[in-house]
């Protein structure tokens, strides 16, 4: 394994990158109307001198922070890309989007929505999305100008809480242009006052002009929270954060293998295990209950026979999976 992961060249890694995207696109029987790209860097701790490892002050650790890219509507993995342990730059984000959009050419009528947290709100990213037909909805860091712009909204939420003594949420939208932005853009403000009377003010920037502020924030933007669950499946169920090689190319090869494993496990759960007790199970549960089955191995002259136990807890699910795989193979 060590020799294999260190053997891959950069051109081989690019081929694997595009193969993962092709695998994702091949899951659609017909072109989808929309694809939501959930992009989220995730922490990989470093315990040596790996290339690209940097000290992250927020995490107080040396780490890598690879991009994880998911289909926000289905949880399918699109790709993963290794990167240093720091806030992503506009160049990194645009390079990733450019390569994904390139493969999407086979679905020319499909709309792409880019969804991410405030670390991805860069003027260059906004402009790239505008120039390439992507819609975006991205978190926006608070600042004094935004707080003044939405001062009435914040006051309204405080007043509503003062009158009712119950938690409340108020939404509003306005047009805003930062000094580095090429044009004014729509900002959505969410003000949540909890049961203790403490307000939580959050902003998002979006290219959606007509949809309601409440819908865009609660339904569209907050849907990206599922990406944390997908990353948990990949890191805890498939150990995708095992990036302990010294070379960055070797670690990229490793996370590509984990990405391929995620795509296979997701397909298994969504198709083979549909309608069973494991249809919504985490990957580590599927691995422990379905894949780790004891067997007696009998090696013969011309073949090897695996004798499975006559009885075990989810034998019916296992038999269903075997029947489907046998039908696919034949």
Tab-separated table of C-alpha atoms in Angstrom:
chain	number	residue	atom	x	y	z
A	1	UNK	CA	0.000	0.000	0.000
A	2	UNK	CA	2.814	2.410	0.877
A	3	UNK	CA	4.440	1.878	-2.504
A	4	UNK	CA	1.133	2.337	-4.314
A	5	UNK	CA	0.227	5.670	-2.733
A	6	UNK	CA	3.701	7.078	-3.391
A	7	UNK	CA	3.721	5.890	-6.993
A	8	UNK	CA	1.019	8.219	-8.342
A	9	UNK	CA	2.095	11.251	-10.359
A	10	UNK	CA	0.254	14.570	-10.556
A	11	UNK	CA	-1.294	13.648	-13.910
A	12	UNK	CA	-2.586	10.398	-12.386
A	13	UNK	CA	-4.177	12.352	-9.540
A	14	UNK	CA	-5.943	14.647	-12.006
A	15	UNK	CA	-7.323	11.583	-13.788
A	16	UNK	CA	-8.596	10.227	-10.460
A	17	UNK	CA	-10.120	13.630	-9.648
A	18	UNK	CA	-12.094	13.686	-12.891
A	19	UNK	CA	-12.998	9.987	-12.540
A	20	UNK	CA	-14.692	10.720	-9.203
A	21	UNK	CA	-16.723	13.517	-10.805
A	22	UNK	CA	-17.655	11.203	-13.695
A	23	UNK	CA	-18.748	8.534	-11.195
A	24	UNK	CA	-20.991	11.115	-9.547
A	25	UNK	CA	-22.502	12.326	-12.828
A	26	UNK	CA	-23.069	8.729	-13.954
A	27	UNK	CA	-25.465	8.212	-11.042
A	28	UNK	CA	-28.084	10.355	-12.797
A	29	UNK	CA	-30.341	8.439	-15.229
A	30	UNK	CA	-31.166	11.793	-16.829
A	31	UNK	CA	-29.748	15.313	-16.442
A	32	UNK	CA	-30.870	16.855	-13.126
A	33	UNK	CA	-32.539	20.255	-13.078
A	34	UNK	CA	-30.157	21.548	-10.426
A	35	UNK	CA	-26.958	20.509	-8.637
A	36	UNK	CA	-26.117	22.078	-5.276
A	37	UNK	CA	-22.371	22.128	-4.597
A	38	UNK	CA	-21.692	22.034	-0.861
A	39	UNK	CA	-18.008	22.866	-0.384
A	40	UNK	CA	-16.540	22.573	3.092
A	41	UNK	CA	-12.905	22.256	4.248
A	42	UNK	CA	-12.472	19.761	7.085
A	43	UNK	CA	-9.699	19.376	9.620
A	44	UNK	CA	-7.040	16.661	9.277
A	45	UNK	CA	-4.570	16.786	12.183
A	46	UNK	CA	-0.880	16.417	11.316
A	47	UNK	CA	1.436	14.494	13.624
A	48	UNK	CA	4.624	14.812	11.570
A	49	UNK	CA	6.058	16.966	8.813
A	50	UNK	CA	3.537	16.460	6.046
A	51	UNK	CA	3.777	18.732	3.042
A	52	UNK	CA	1.121	21.488	3.124
A	53	UNK	CA	0.693	21.223	6.908
A	54	UNK	CA	0.283	24.646	8.508
A	55	UNK	CA	-0.415	25.880	12.006
A	56	UNK	CA	-4.071	26.852	12.322
A	57	UNK	CA	-4.568	29.373	15.127
A	58	UNK	CA	-8.288	28.621	15.435
A	59	UNK	CA	-7.654	24.893	15.892
A	60	UNK	CA	-4.358	25.468	17.757
A	61	UNK	CA	-2.852	22.582	15.777
A	62	UNK	CA	-0.799	21.835	12.692
A	63	UNK	CA	-3.212	20.453	10.146
A	64	UNK	CA	-4.400	19.971	6.591
A	65	UNK	CA	-7.864	21.167	5.541
A	66	UNK	CA	-8.955	19.319	2.382
A	67	UNK	CA	-11.981	20.449	0.403
A	68	UNK	CA	-14.937	18.057	0.671
A	69	UNK	CA	-17.464	18.602	-2.120
A	70	UNK	CA	-20.933	17.010	-1.872
A	71	UNK	CA	-24.192	17.130	-3.754
A	72	UNK	CA	-26.241	19.072	-1.233
A	73	UNK	CA	-29.523	17.460	-2.305
A	74	UNK	CA	-28.508	13.789	-2.160
A	75	UNK	CA	-25.370	13.553	-0.030
A	76	UNK	CA	-23.394	12.026	-2.903
A	77	UNK	CA	-19.694	12.806	-2.808
A	78	UNK	CA	-18.394	14.698	-5.836
A	79	UNK	CA	-14.696	14.943	-4.983
A	80	UNK	CA	-12.112	15.749	-2.307
A	81	UNK	CA	-8.984	17.871	-2.743
A	82	UNK	CA	-6.088	18.192	-0.330
A	83	UNK	CA	-5.044	21.703	0.693
A	84	UNK	CA	-3.121	23.501	3.477
A	85	UNK	CA	-4.578	24.009	6.943
A	86	UNK	CA	-5.737	27.585	6.435
A	87	UNK	CA	-8.687	29.626	5.197
A	88	UNK	CA	-9.256	28.894	1.486
A	89	UNK	CA	-8.177	31.546	-0.999
A	90	UNK	CA	-10.262	32.773	-3.922
A	91	UNK	CA	-7.810	31.095	-6.296
A	92	UNK	CA	-8.263	27.710	-4.594
A	93	UNK	CA	-12.054	27.991	-4.632
A	94	UNK	CA	-12.255	29.129	-8.258
A	95	UNK	CA	-9.814	26.444	-9.415
A	96	UNK	CA	-12.020	23.801	-7.789
A	97	UNK	CA	-15.242	25.211	-9.250
A	98	UNK	CA	-13.668	25.568	-12.699
A	99	UNK	CA	-12.762	21.885	-12.878
A	100	UNK	CA	-16.163	20.731	-11.646
A	101	UNK	CA	-18.036	23.027	-14.036
A	102	UNK	CA	-15.878	21.719	-16.883
A	103	UNK	CA	-17.175	18.161	-16.334
A	104	UNK	CA	-20.743	19.418	-16.001
A	105	UNK	CA	-20.746	20.288	-19.730
A	106	UNK	CA	-22.451	16.949	-20.383
A	107	UNK	CA	-25.515	18.434	-18.615
A	108	UNK	CA	-25.710	21.842	-20.351
A	109	UNK	CA	-29.186	22.722	-19.024
A	110	UNK	CA	-28.470	21.808	-15.399
A	111	UNK	CA	-28.215	24.767	-13.011
A	112	UNK	CA	-25.441	24.806	-10.421
A	113	UNK	CA	-25.803	26.438	-7.006
A	114	UNK	CA	-22.613	27.041	-5.007
A	115	UNK	CA	-23.259	26.923	-1.252
A	116	UNK	CA	-20.604	27.461	1.418
A	117	UNK	CA	-19.748	29.250	4.659
A	118	UNK	CA	-18.342	32.758	5.044
A	119	UNK	CA	-14.721	31.680	4.426
A	120	UNK	CA	-15.707	31.287	0.768
A	121	UNK	CA	-17.210	34.764	0.357
A	122	UNK	CA	-14.598	36.403	-1.866
A	123	UNK	CA	-15.270	39.001	-4.581
A	124	UNK	CA	-13.377	36.863	-7.097
A	125	UNK	CA	-15.630	33.906	-6.277
A	126	UNK	CA	-18.771	36.037	-6.679
A	127	UNK	CA	-17.517	37.243	-10.064
A	128	UNK	CA	-16.576	33.740	-11.217
A	129	UNK	CA	-20.065	32.473	-10.413
A	130	UNK	CA	-21.652	35.421	-12.248
A	131	UNK	CA	-19.478	34.939	-15.323
A	132	UNK	CA	-20.030	31.182	-15.543
A	133	UNK	CA	-23.753	30.895	-14.897
A	134	UNK	CA	-23.568	29.646	-11.291
A	135	UNK	CA	-25.935	30.828	-8.586
A	136	UNK	CA	-24.413	31.209	-5.131
A	137	UNK	CA	-25.540	31.503	-1.530
A	138	UNK	CA	-22.620	32.006	0.850
A	139	UNK	CA	-22.168	33.052	4.469
A	140	UNK	CA	-20.989	36.627	5.003
A	141	UNK	CA	-18.882	37.833	7.933
A	142	UNK	CA	-20.571	40.554	10.047
A	143	UNK	CA	-19.103	44.045	9.990
A	144	UNK	CA	-20.130	47.468	11.372
A	145	UNK	CA	-21.562	48.598	8.027
A	146	UNK	CA	-23.873	45.571	7.809
A	147	UNK	CA	-24.882	46.000	11.441
A	148	UNK	CA	-25.886	49.606	10.738
A	149	UNK	CA	-27.675	48.602	7.534
A	150	UNK	CA	-29.837	46.111	9.440
A	151	UNK	CA	-30.110	48.077	12.704
A	152	UNK	CA	-33.904	48.300	12.391
A	153	UNK	CA	-34.168	44.525	11.886
A	154	UNK	CA	-32.057	43.865	14.981
A	155	UNK	CA	-34.134	46.341	17.000
A	156	UNK	CA	-37.351	44.758	15.738
A	157	UNK	CA	-36.227	41.324	16.954
A	158	UNK	CA	-35.287	42.722	20.375
A	159	UNK	CA	-38.626	44.516	20.666
A	160	UNK	CA	-40.580	41.397	19.728
A	161	UNK	CA	-38.747	39.427	22.418
A	162	UNK	CA	-39.336	42.198	24.979
A	163	UNK	CA	-43.076	42.104	24.275
A	164	UNK	CA	-43.505	38.314	24.255
A	165	UNK	CA	-40.569	37.002	26.312
A	166	UNK	CA	-40.396	34.173	23.797
A	167	UNK	CA	-37.594	33.258	21.355
A	168	UNK	CA	-38.095	34.867	17.958
A	169	UNK	CA	-36.459	35.110	14.539
A	170	UNK	CA	-36.629	38.040	12.124
A	171	UNK	CA	-35.396	38.035	8.525
A	172	UNK	CA	-34.647	40.914	6.181
A	173	UNK	CA	-32.728	41.612	2.994
A	174	UNK	CA	-30.980	44.651	1.542
A	175	UNK	CA	-28.479	45.596	-1.134
A	176	UNK	CA	-24.871	46.094	-0.046
A	177	UNK	CA	-21.529	46.640	-1.777
A	178	UNK	CA	-18.221	46.190	0.010
A	179	UNK	CA	-15.292	48.289	-1.174
A	180	UNK	CA	-13.693	45.280	-2.907
A	181	UNK	CA	-16.869	44.087	-4.648
A	182	UNK	CA	-17.465	44.790	-8.321
A	183	UNK	CA	-21.160	45.556	-7.823
A	184	UNK	CA	-23.905	45.677	-5.156
A	185	UNK	CA	-25.205	42.314	-3.999
A	186	UNK	CA	-28.153	41.051	-1.994
A	187	UNK	CA	-27.557	40.412	1.698
A	188	UNK	CA	-29.922	38.318	3.830
A	189	UNK	CA	-29.955	39.042	7.569
A	190	UNK	CA	-31.182	36.572	10.192
A	191	UNK	CA	-31.654	37.801	13.758
A	192	UNK	CA	-32.424	35.118	16.342
A	193	UNK	CA	-33.194	36.115	19.935
A	194	UNK	CA	-33.063	33.093	22.240
A	195	UNK	CA	-34.985	32.454	25.443
A	196	UNK	CA	-32.324	34.335	27.448
A	197	UNK	CA	-32.736	37.448	25.319
A	198	UNK	CA	-29.363	37.084	23.591
A	199	UNK	CA	-29.430	37.937	19.901
A	200	UNK	CA	-27.527	36.018	17.195
A	201	UNK	CA	-27.105	38.072	14.006
A	202	UNK	CA	-25.994	36.284	10.839
A	203	UNK	CA	-25.614	37.319	7.217
A	204	UNK	CA	-25.470	35.583	3.852
A	205	UNK	CA	-24.722	36.985	0.400
A	206	UNK	CA	-26.575	35.569	-2.580
A	207	UNK	CA	-27.178	36.021	-6.288
A	208	UNK	CA	-30.840	35.004	-5.888
A	209	UNK	CA	-32.784	38.209	-6.428
A	210	UNK	CA	-36.450	37.278	-6.013
A	211	UNK	CA	-36.800	34.472	-3.442
A	212	UNK	CA	-37.916	35.402	0.079
A	213	UNK	CA	-35.308	36.069	2.753
A	214	UNK	CA	-36.743	33.485	5.179
A	215	UNK	CA	-36.829	30.764	2.508
A	216	UNK	CA	-33.306	31.503	1.297
A	217	UNK	CA	-31.855	31.410	4.795
A	218	UNK	CA	-33.790	28.611	6.496
A	219	UNK	CA	-34.361	26.254	3.567
A	220	UNK	CA	-31.619	26.927	1.049
A	221	UNK	CA	-28.623	28.090	3.084
A	222	UNK	CA	-29.177	26.125	6.301
A	223	UNK	CA	-29.441	22.953	4.219
A	224	UNK	CA	-25.664	23.012	4.003
A	225	UNK	CA	-25.564	21.819	7.612
A	226	UNK	CA	-26.034	18.298	6.265
A	227	UNK	CA	-22.495	18.476	4.865
A	228	UNK	CA	-21.197	18.069	8.427
A	229	UNK	CA	-23.070	14.775	8.640
A	230	UNK	CA	-21.615	13.612	5.332
A	231	UNK	CA	-18.100	14.503	6.489
A	232	UNK	CA	-18.700	12.615	9.743
A	233	UNK	CA	-19.666	9.532	7.716
A	234	UNK	CA	-16.507	9.864	5.658
A	235	UNK	CA	-14.106	10.563	8.512
A	236	UNK	CA	-15.451	8.282	11.244
A	237	UNK	CA	-16.914	5.558	9.047
A	238	UNK	CA	-14.160	5.404	6.435
A	239	UNK	CA	-11.172	6.987	8.256
A	240	UNK	CA	-10.643	9.524	5.479
A	241	UNK	CA	-8.530	11.759	7.741
A	242	UNK	CA	-5.634	9.268	7.721
A	243	UNK	CA	-3.334	11.595	5.785
A	244	UNK	CA	-0.063	10.752	7.518
A	245	UNK	CA	2.197	10.405	4.455
A	246	UNK	CA	4.995	12.927	4.069
A	247	UNK	CA	4.241	13.782	0.436
A	248	UNK	CA	1.138	15.782	-0.465
A	249	UNK	CA	0.617	13.672	-3.600
A	250	UNK	CA	0.553	10.493	-1.506
A	251	UNK	CA	-2.003	11.988	0.877
A	252	UNK	CA	-4.105	13.136	-2.086
A	253	UNK	CA	-4.016	9.568	-3.405
A	254	UNK	CA	-5.185	8.343	-0.009
A	255	UNK	CA	-8.179	10.667	0.213
A	256	UNK	CA	-9.138	9.751	-3.357
A	257	UNK	CA	-9.297	6.103	-2.250
A	258	UNK	CA	-11.487	7.119	0.682
A	259	UNK	CA	-13.623	9.196	-1.694
A	260	UNK	CA	-14.144	6.175	-3.948
A	261	UNK	CA	-15.088	4.131	-0.870
A	262	UNK	CA	-17.642	6.812	0.096
A	263	UNK	CA	-19.197	6.720	-3.369
A	264	UNK	CA	-19.497	2.922	-3.201
A	265	UNK	CA	-20.924	2.917	0.326
A	266	UNK	CA	-23.402	5.668	-0.539
A	267	UNK	CA	-24.550	3.733	-3.626
A	268	UNK	CA	-24.876	0.578	-1.510
A	269	UNK	CA	-27.010	2.352	1.082
A	270	UNK	CA	-29.196	4.255	-1.392
A	271	UNK	CA	-29.829	1.358	-3.791
A	272	UNK	CA	-29.102	-2.091	-2.365
A	273	UNK	CA	-30.186	-1.345	1.216
A	274	UNK	CA	-33.232	0.725	0.282
A	275	UNK	CA	-36.277	-0.365	2.285
A	276	UNK	CA	-34.211	-2.221	4.907
A	277	UNK	CA	-33.274	-1.388	8.493
A	278	UNK	CA	-29.897	-0.160	7.204
A	279	UNK	CA	-31.366	2.282	4.681
A	280	UNK	CA	-30.446	5.262	6.874
A	281	UNK	CA	-27.554	3.724	8.792
A	282	UNK	CA	-24.150	5.358	9.138
A	283	UNK	CA	-21.295	3.863	7.162
A	284	UNK	CA	-19.579	2.414	10.225
A	285	UNK	CA	-22.827	0.633	11.155
A	286	UNK	CA	-23.126	-0.834	7.650
A	287	UNK	CA	-19.505	-1.927	7.776
A	288	UNK	CA	-19.862	-3.622	11.156
A	289	UNK	CA	-23.245	-5.285	10.566
A	290	UNK	CA	-23.187	-6.131	6.867
A	291	UNK	CA	-19.628	-6.272	5.566
A	292	UNK	CA	-17.858	-7.852	8.536
A	293	UNK	CA	-19.399	-11.310	8.347
A	294	UNK	CA	-17.453	-14.315	9.638
A	295	UNK	CA	-16.803	-17.049	7.093
A	296	UNK	CA	-14.918	-20.315	6.814
A	297	UNK	CA	-12.513	-20.251	3.870
A	298	UNK	CA	-11.992	-23.488	1.949
A	299	UNK	CA	-9.166	-23.356	-0.600
A	300	UNK	CA	-9.464	-25.999	-3.322
A	301	UNK	CA	-7.355	-26.784	-6.366
A	302	UNK	CA	-9.399	-24.728	-8.835
A	303	UNK	CA	-11.487	-22.476	-6.614
A	304	UNK	CA	-11.938	-20.927	-3.198
A	305	UNK	CA	-15.213	-21.398	-1.322
A	306	UNK	CA	-16.466	-19.128	1.459
A	307	UNK	CA	-18.858	-20.894	3.845
A	308	UNK	CA	-21.065	-18.272	5.485
A	309	UNK	CA	-22.879	-18.888	8.785
A	310	UNK	CA	-26.366	-20.349	8.516
A	311	UNK	CA	-27.809	-17.732	10.858
A	312	UNK	CA	-26.875	-14.173	11.835
A	313	UNK	CA	-28.916	-11.057	12.786
A	314	UNK	CA	-29.410	-9.412	9.373
A	315	UNK	CA	-29.253	-12.487	7.177
A	316	UNK	CA	-32.278	-11.345	5.147
A	317	UNK	CA	-30.573	-8.075	4.204
A	318	UNK	CA	-27.368	-9.900	3.322
A	319	UNK	CA	-29.233	-12.365	1.106
A	320	UNK	CA	-31.037	-9.500	-0.636
A	321	UNK	CA	-27.726	-7.766	-1.335
A	322	UNK	CA	-26.164	-10.963	-2.673
A	323	UNK	CA	-29.124	-11.569	-5.003
A	324	UNK	CA	-28.883	-8.052	-6.405
A	325	UNK	CA	-25.120	-8.246	-6.887
A	326	UNK	CA	-25.470	-11.643	-8.560
A	327	UNK	CA	-28.093	-10.257	-10.944
A	328	UNK	CA	-25.860	-7.286	-11.777
A	329	UNK	CA	-22.865	-9.522	-12.430
A	330	UNK	CA	-24.764	-11.846	-14.754
